[in-house]
XYZ file of C-alpha atoms in Angstrom:
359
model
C -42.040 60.633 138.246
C -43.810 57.872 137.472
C -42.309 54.477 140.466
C -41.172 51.623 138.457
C -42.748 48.288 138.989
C -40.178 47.019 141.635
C -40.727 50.139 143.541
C -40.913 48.994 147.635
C -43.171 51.737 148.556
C -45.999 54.704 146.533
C -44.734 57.657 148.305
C -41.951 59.544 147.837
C -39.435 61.222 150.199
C -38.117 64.663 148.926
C -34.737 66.367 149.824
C -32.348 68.611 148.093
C -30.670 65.205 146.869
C -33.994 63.664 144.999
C -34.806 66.789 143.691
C -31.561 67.436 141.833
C -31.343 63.325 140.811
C -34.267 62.282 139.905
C -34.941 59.139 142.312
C -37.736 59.060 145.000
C -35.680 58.269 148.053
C -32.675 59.939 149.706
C -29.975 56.846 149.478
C -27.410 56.516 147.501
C -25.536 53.019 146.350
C -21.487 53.641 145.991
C -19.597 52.638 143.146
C -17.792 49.771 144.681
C -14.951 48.455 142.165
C -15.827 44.811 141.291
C -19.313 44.894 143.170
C -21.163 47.924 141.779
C -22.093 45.832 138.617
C -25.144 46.483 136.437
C -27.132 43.969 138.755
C -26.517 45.640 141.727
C -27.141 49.300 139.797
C -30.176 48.438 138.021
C -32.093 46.615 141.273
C -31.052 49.625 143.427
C -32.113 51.871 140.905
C -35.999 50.295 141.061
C -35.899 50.251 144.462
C -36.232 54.223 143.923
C -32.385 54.712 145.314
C -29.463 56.169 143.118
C -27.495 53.487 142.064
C -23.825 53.931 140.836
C -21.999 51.793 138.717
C -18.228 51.041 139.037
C -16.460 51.710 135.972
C -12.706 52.142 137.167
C -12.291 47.832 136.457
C -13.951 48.641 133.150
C -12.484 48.980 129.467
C -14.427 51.561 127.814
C -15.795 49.525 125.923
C -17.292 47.399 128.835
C -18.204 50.974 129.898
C -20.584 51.468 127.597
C -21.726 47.711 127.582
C -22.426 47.827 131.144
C -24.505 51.275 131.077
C -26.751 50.065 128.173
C -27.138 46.467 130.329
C -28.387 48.857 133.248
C -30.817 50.604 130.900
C -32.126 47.459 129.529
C -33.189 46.882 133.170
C -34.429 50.215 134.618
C -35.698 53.139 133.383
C -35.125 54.888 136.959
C -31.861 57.212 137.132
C -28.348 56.074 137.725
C -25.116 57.227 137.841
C -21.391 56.457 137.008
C -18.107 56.790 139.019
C -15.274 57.710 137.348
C -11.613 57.779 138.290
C -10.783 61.447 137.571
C -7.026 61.111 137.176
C -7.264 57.775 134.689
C -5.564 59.236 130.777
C -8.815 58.183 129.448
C -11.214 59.931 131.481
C -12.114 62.321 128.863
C -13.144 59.198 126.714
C -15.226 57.900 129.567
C -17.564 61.109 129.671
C -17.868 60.633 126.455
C -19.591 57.549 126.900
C -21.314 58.827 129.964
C -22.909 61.650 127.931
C -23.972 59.706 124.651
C -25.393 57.189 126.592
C -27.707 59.625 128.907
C -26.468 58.769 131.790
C -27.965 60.834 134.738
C -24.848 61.495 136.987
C -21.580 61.439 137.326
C -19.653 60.543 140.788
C -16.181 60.576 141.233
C -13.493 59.014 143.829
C -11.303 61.703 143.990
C -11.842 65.747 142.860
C -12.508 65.786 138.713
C -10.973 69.530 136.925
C -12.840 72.233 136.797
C -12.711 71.468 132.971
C -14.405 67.853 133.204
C -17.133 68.876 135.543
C -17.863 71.797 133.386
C -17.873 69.453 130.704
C -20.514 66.998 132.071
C -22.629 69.980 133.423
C -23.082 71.540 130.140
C -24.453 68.013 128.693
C -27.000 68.398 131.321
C -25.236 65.520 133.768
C -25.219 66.013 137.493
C -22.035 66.004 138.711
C -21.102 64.609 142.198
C -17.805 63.945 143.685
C -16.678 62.101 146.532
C -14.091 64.085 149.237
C -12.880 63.076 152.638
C -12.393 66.617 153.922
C -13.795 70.074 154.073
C -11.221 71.850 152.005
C -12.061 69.231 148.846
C -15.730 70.322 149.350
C -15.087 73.539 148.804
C -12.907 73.486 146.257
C -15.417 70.985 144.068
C -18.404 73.722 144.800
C -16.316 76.201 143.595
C -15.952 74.768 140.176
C -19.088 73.814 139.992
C -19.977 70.584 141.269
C -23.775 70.060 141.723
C -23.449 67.786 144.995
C -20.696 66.220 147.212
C -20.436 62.656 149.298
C -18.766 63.566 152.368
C -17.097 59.915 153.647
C -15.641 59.810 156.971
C -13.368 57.096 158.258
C -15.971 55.019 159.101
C -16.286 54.296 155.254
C -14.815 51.308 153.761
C -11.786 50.629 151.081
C -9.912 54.383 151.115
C -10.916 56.385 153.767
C -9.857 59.243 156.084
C -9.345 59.631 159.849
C -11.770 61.825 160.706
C -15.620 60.749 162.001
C -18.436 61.407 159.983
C -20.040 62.902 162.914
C -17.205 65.236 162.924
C -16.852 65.788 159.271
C -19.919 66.359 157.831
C -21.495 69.072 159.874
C -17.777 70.853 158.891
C -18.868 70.238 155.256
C -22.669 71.062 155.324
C -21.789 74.787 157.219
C -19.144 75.567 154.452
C -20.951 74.927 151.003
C -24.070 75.598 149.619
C -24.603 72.067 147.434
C -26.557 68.914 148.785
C -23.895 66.855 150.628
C -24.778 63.164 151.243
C -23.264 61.660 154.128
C -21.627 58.364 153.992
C -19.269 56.311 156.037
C -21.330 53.973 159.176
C -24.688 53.815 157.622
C -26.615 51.189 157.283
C -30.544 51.677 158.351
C -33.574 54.357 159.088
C -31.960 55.679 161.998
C -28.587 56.926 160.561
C -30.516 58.558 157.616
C -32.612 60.152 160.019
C -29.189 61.195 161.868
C -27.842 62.448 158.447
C -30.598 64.815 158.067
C -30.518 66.007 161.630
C -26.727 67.250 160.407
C -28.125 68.575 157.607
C -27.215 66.250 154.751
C -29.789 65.620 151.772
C -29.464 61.895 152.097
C -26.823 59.095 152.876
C -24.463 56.304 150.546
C -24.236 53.118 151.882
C -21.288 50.714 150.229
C -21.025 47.536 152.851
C -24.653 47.899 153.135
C -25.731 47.385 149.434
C -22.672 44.833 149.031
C -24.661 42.511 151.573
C -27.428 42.273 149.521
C -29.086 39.521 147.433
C -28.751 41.419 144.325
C -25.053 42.329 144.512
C -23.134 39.612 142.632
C -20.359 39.513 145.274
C -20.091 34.831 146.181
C -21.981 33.747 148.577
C -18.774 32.685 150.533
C -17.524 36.183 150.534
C -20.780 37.558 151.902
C -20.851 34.987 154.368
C -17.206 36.308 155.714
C -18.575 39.951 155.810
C -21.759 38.573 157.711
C -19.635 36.633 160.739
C -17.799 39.918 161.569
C -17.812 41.860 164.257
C -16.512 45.570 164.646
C -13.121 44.652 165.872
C -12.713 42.431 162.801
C -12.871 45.360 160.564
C -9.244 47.151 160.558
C -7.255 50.126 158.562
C -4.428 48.970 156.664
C -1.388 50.561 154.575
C -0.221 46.932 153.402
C -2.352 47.171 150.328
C -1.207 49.500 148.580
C 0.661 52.748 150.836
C -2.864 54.739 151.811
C -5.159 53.946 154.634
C -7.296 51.266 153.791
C -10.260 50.016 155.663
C -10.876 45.969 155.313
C -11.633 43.153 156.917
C -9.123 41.657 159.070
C -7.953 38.364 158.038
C -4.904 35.948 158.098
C -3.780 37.132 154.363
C -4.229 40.874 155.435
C -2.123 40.034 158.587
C 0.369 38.197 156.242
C 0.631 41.455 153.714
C 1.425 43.393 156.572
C 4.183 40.813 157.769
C 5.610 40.507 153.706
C 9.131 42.118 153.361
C 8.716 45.500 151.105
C 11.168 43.763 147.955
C 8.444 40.809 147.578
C 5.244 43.429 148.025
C 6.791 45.485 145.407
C 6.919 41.988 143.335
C 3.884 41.076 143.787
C 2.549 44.717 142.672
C 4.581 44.364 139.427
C 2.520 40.982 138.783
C -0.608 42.547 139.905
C 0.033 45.147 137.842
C 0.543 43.069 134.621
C -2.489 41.052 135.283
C -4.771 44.154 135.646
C -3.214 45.782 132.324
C -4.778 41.863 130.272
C -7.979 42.629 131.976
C -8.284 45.915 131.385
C -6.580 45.592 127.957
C -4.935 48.980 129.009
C -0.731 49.511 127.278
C 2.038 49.699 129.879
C 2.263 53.606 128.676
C -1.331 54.359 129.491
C -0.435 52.605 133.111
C 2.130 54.386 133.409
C 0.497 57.985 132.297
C -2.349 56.937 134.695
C 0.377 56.373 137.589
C 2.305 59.603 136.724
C -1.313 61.334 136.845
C -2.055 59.332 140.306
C 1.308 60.038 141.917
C 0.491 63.666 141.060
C -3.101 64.054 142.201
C -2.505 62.129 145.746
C 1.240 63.372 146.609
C 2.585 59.629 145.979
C 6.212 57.900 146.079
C 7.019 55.912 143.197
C 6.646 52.784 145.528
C 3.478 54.410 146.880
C 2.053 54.162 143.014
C 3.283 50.705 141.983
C 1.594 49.090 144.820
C -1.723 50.862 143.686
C -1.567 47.974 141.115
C -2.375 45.759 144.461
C -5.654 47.149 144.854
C -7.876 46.031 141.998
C -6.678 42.591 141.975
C -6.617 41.807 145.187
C -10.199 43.244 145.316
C -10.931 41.429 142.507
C -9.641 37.829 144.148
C -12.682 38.192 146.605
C -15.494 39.807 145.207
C -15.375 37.932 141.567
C -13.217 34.832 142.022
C -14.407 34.163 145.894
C -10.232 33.792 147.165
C -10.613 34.925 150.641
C -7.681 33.526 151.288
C -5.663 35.518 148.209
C -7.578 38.762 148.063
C -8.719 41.871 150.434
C -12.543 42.263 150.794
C -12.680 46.743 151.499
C -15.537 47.095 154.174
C -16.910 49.497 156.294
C -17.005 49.164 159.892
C -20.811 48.500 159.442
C -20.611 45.120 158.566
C -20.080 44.067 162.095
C -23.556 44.763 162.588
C -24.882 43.985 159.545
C -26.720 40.142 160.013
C -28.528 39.487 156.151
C -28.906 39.988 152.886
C -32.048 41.340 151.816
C -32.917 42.376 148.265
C -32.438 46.197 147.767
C -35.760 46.676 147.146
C -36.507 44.929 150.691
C -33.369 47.124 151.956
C -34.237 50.431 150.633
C -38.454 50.092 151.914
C -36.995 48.978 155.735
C -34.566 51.887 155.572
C -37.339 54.371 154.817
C -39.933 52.756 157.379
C -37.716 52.783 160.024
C -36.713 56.392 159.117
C -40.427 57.357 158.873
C -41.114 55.734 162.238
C -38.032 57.443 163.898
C -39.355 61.136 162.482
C -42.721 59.968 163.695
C -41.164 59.476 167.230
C -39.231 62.624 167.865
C -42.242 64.952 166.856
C -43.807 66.438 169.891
């Protein structure tokens, strides 16, 4: 495979992970609702990472505008995430397939029938899961790889460690698994591998970035924290949330359940004008959502919290009126480099850290 022009480094670092993808290095960029923009995709992507772009904000017809916007600026592989339960996924691998896209992630477990679908129009399918039982289930149908995120990881997350759950998932299937959930440099790749992972995703870590389109203000919030500043949450939207702590995340969590329910309903109808989705397909994608995750009615209305309130701090810069979904990472985290600059230290340090523990 022939580096693009942006590429940090001329070598290439193989794993189970590259091989099956296509890039040169073992990293993966999430698909971050609101963030994960064709910017972002398409710088990570000539860095020699996997870049994945958010489409879950995304009309299908912005779908398909973004993709060919990340193909106007890389010829490198990327992927897409999809949201397996929305009414209209079928129409979104649609899209995925005409346009050649190289993989397909998900946030939570796609049918046996979509992955089979993608898979037989030579796409590489790859799932997110949060616990050893969804690993196996996804390899079983056919999934070509899995993200394993423990509750490190930012915006939905689990309980469990990633040092706990990943060795669980690399020892019961037989697919590259890429760790994710507190990574952020060389040494925690290096870690990854020791487990046995074929590489790592980094979310937080690619959001601080000069590339990612996230204001400057926001970024500069996520840069001033410090571990203890990054919390879990149910106030959102019902399901464990991991955030940044801040007055308006205090306040949600202090709000009376009649006025968060309000505020979902508005939330709700302000998402369905961006998205130019009908009230029926929100309410078909809510049915399919209350289904897939075991949810209360309540528990599904205030999932109309989520993109907007995401979308208050990583578009419109309203710390003060929206979430911002982080990893604990980003209390360590200190600048913003480009991801080209991001993805070359991650592999020196790496390289040096191999180079160390050899006898």
């Amino acid at each position: 495979m022939t580096p693009p022009p942006s590429a940090p480094a001329p070598y290439s670092f193989e794993t189970p992970l590259t091989k099956l993808v296509g890039v040169r290095y073992p990293i993966v960029q999430t698909g971050m609702g609101w963030v994960a923009g064709p910017r972002l995709v398409s710088a990570t992507a000539n860095a020699g990472a996997l870049g994945i772009l958010a489409s879950a904000t995304m009309s299908p017809e912005q779908l398909r505008s973004a993709v060919r916007e990340v193909k106007s600026r890389t010829e490198a592989p990327f992927g897409v995430n999809l949201r397996a339960d929305a009414g209209d996924a079928g129409e979104r691998v649609r899209i995925v397939v005409e346009e050649g896209v190289r993989v397909a992630s998900f946030a939570l477990a796609p049918s046996k029938e979509l992955i089979t679908r993608l898979k037989d129009a030579g796409v590489v399918v790859i799932p997110s899961i949060g616990a050893r039982r969804h690993a196996e289930k996804v390899a079983a149908w056919g999934a070509d790889a899995v993200v394993v995120q423990g509750g490190e990881g930012g915006g939905h997350t689990g309980d469990v460690a990633t040092t706990v759950l990943l060795p669980q998932v690399v020892d019961a299937v037989d697919i590259p698994v890429v760790a994710a959930g507190g990574f952020f440099d060389g040494r925690g790749l290096v870690a990854a591998l020791a487990y046995g992972a074929a590489g790592v995703a980094m979310g937080t870590r690619f959001l601080l970035t000069s590339d990612s389109t996230v204001p400057d203000a926001v970024k500069a919030r996520y840069l001033a924290a410090q571990v203890k500043d990054v919390t879990l949450t149910r106030a959102v939207d019902g399901l464990p949330h991991r955030m940044l702590r801040t007055e308006f995340v205090t306040s949600l969590e202090n709000t009376g359940r009649a006025r968060v329910l309000a505020r979902a309903i508005r939330h709700a109808a302000g998402f369905r004008r961006l998205s130019g989705m009908s009230w029926r397909a929100m309410v078909r994608d809510g049915l399919a959502m209350k289904h897939g995750k075991d949810l209360s009615w309540s528990q599904v209305l205030l999932a109309a919290n989520t993109p907007m309130l995401l979308k208050a701090s990583m578009v419109d810069g309203r710390t003060d009126l929206g979430v911002m979904a982080s990893g604990q990472v980003a209390g360590v985290i200190e600048d913003l480099p480009s991801c080209a600059e991001l993805v070359e230290r991650v592999m020196t340090q790496a390289l040096d850290v191999m180079g160390r523990l050899r006898p």
